[in-house]
Amino acid sequence: MSLSRAAKDPVSELDVKQKKFTRLLYNKNLSQKDSTFINYVYEEKINLHYWYAIGFNLTGSIILSYLLFKQNRPIVKVSAMLSLFGMSHLWMSYKINCRFEKLLHPYYEKYKIK
């Protein structure tokens, strides 16, 4: 199967794990049941990332920076909020991605995706 350049460029910009996931999605031997589950897991990952990695962490960092730095200047509050959000966002994104990879690992082995 030959891909056009427009189809190749977006795939070439993906990292290794995303390319592996793309190969799994476009596998010819993928059953309908497995495809449904994989799509469900991917949508759940996106939803978890939105609510927990962004929404929950942003709200928590705003409240925590306000409570801890009430008497300080606004620049200290903003820098504390951004650093708290950055650290918690990275940690939560890592945990969500680990969960996603753990759920898909049996399918990578089943369809021999490397």
Short mmCIF file of C-alpha atoms in Angstrom, two decimals:
data_model
loop_
_atom_site.label_atom_id
_atom_site.label_comp_id
_atom_site.label_asym_id
_atom_site.label_seq_id
_atom_site.Cartn_x
_atom_site.Cartn_y
_atom_site.Cartn_z
CA MET A 1 0.00 0.00 0.00
CA SER A 2 1.46 3.32 -1.03
CA LEU A 3 0.86 6.40 1.08
CA SER A 4 0.79 9.88 -0.29
CA ARG A 5 3.22 12.44 1.06
CA ALA A 6 0.43 14.19 2.98
CA ALA A 7 -0.31 10.93 4.78
CA LYS A 8 3.38 10.20 5.44
CA ASP A 9 4.32 13.58 6.91
CA PRO A 10 2.00 13.53 9.93
CA VAL A 11 3.04 9.93 10.72
CA SER A 12 6.74 10.81 10.50
CA GLU A 13 6.29 13.55 13.13
CA LEU A 14 4.96 11.11 15.75
CA ASP A 15 7.12 9.71 18.51
CA VAL A 16 7.84 5.99 18.90
CA LYS A 17 4.88 5.13 21.15
CA GLN A 18 2.41 6.99 18.94
CA LYS A 19 3.75 5.23 15.83
CA LYS A 20 3.36 1.90 17.61
CA PHE A 21 -0.22 2.78 18.53
CA THR A 22 -0.93 3.84 14.92
CA ARG A 23 0.40 0.51 13.64
CA LEU A 24 -1.90 -1.27 16.08
CA LEU A 25 -4.95 0.70 14.96
CA TYR A 26 -4.29 0.03 11.26
CA ASN A 27 -3.49 -3.65 11.69
CA LYS A 28 -5.46 -5.74 9.18
CA ASN A 29 -6.01 -8.59 11.64
CA LEU A 30 -7.58 -6.37 14.31
CA SER A 31 -10.98 -7.74 15.35
CA GLN A 32 -14.00 -5.50 15.81
CA LYS A 33 -14.13 -6.23 19.55
CA ASP A 34 -10.46 -5.31 20.00
CA SER A 35 -10.85 -2.22 17.85
CA THR A 36 -13.80 -1.06 19.96
CA PHE A 37 -11.86 -1.59 23.18
CA ILE A 38 -8.75 0.18 21.88
CA ASN A 39 -10.81 3.17 20.74
CA TYR A 40 -12.55 3.26 24.13
CA VAL A 41 -9.21 3.22 25.96
CA TYR A 42 -7.85 6.00 23.74
CA GLU A 43 -10.93 8.19 24.31
CA GLU A 44 -10.66 7.51 28.04
CA LYS A 45 -7.00 8.59 27.94
CA ILE A 46 -7.94 11.87 26.27
CA ASN A 47 -10.75 12.45 28.77
CA LEU A 48 -8.54 11.65 31.77
CA HIS A 49 -5.83 13.91 30.43
CA TYR A 50 -8.26 16.78 30.04
CA TRP A 51 -9.95 16.46 33.43
CA TYR A 52 -7.10 15.32 35.67
CA ALA A 53 -3.89 16.46 34.04
CA ILE A 54 -5.23 19.91 33.15
CA GLY A 55 -8.42 20.78 35.03
CA PHE A 56 -7.75 19.18 38.41
CA ASN A 57 -4.10 20.23 38.51
CA LEU A 58 -4.81 23.81 37.45
CA THR A 59 -7.55 24.23 40.06
CA GLY A 60 -5.39 22.64 42.74
CA SER A 61 -2.38 24.78 41.93
CA ILE A 62 -4.43 28.00 41.97
CA ILE A 63 -5.97 27.17 45.35
CA LEU A 64 -2.70 25.98 46.87
CA SER A 65 -0.71 28.98 45.67
CA TYR A 66 -3.38 31.31 47.03
CA LEU A 67 -3.45 29.58 50.42
CA LEU A 68 0.32 29.34 50.82
CA PHE A 69 1.23 32.78 49.48
CA LYS A 70 -1.58 35.08 50.66
CA GLN A 71 0.73 37.81 51.90
CA ASN A 72 3.24 37.69 49.05
CA ARG A 73 3.40 39.74 45.88
CA PRO A 74 1.36 38.65 42.84
CA ILE A 75 4.48 37.61 40.94
CA VAL A 76 5.31 35.11 43.67
CA LYS A 77 1.75 33.75 43.59
CA VAL A 78 1.80 33.37 39.81
CA SER A 79 5.24 31.75 39.71
CA ALA A 80 4.25 29.34 42.50
CA MET A 81 1.01 28.49 40.68
CA LEU A 82 2.80 27.87 37.39
CA SER A 83 5.51 25.73 38.95
CA LEU A 84 2.97 23.69 40.93
CA PHE A 85 0.85 23.23 37.81
CA GLY A 86 3.86 22.28 35.70
CA MET A 87 5.11 19.64 38.12
CA SER A 88 1.69 18.15 38.81
CA HIS A 89 0.79 18.19 35.10
CA LEU A 90 3.94 16.27 34.17
CA TRP A 91 3.39 13.73 36.93
CA MET A 92 -0.29 13.19 36.11
CA SER A 93 0.39 12.95 32.36
CA TYR A 94 3.04 10.32 33.07
CA LYS A 95 0.61 8.28 35.21
CA ILE A 96 -2.15 8.48 32.57
CA ASN A 97 0.24 7.42 29.80
CA CYS A 98 1.54 4.50 31.91
CA ARG A 99 -2.03 3.32 32.46
CA PHE A 100 -2.75 3.60 28.73
CA GLU A 101 0.35 1.60 27.82
CA LYS A 102 -0.44 -1.04 30.45
CA LEU A 103 -3.94 -1.55 29.03
CA LEU A 104 -2.67 -1.81 25.45
CA HIS A 105 0.36 -4.01 26.11
CA PRO A 106 -1.56 -7.33 25.67
CA TYR A 107 -2.81 -6.13 22.28
CA TYR A 108 0.71 -5.23 21.15
CA GLU A 109 1.78 -8.76 22.00
CA LYS A 110 -1.34 -10.38 20.51
CA TYR A 111 -0.88 -8.67 17.13
CA LYS A 112 2.96 -8.71 17.32
CA ILE A 113 3.35 -4.92 17.03
CA LYS A 114 6.90 -3.70 17.65
#
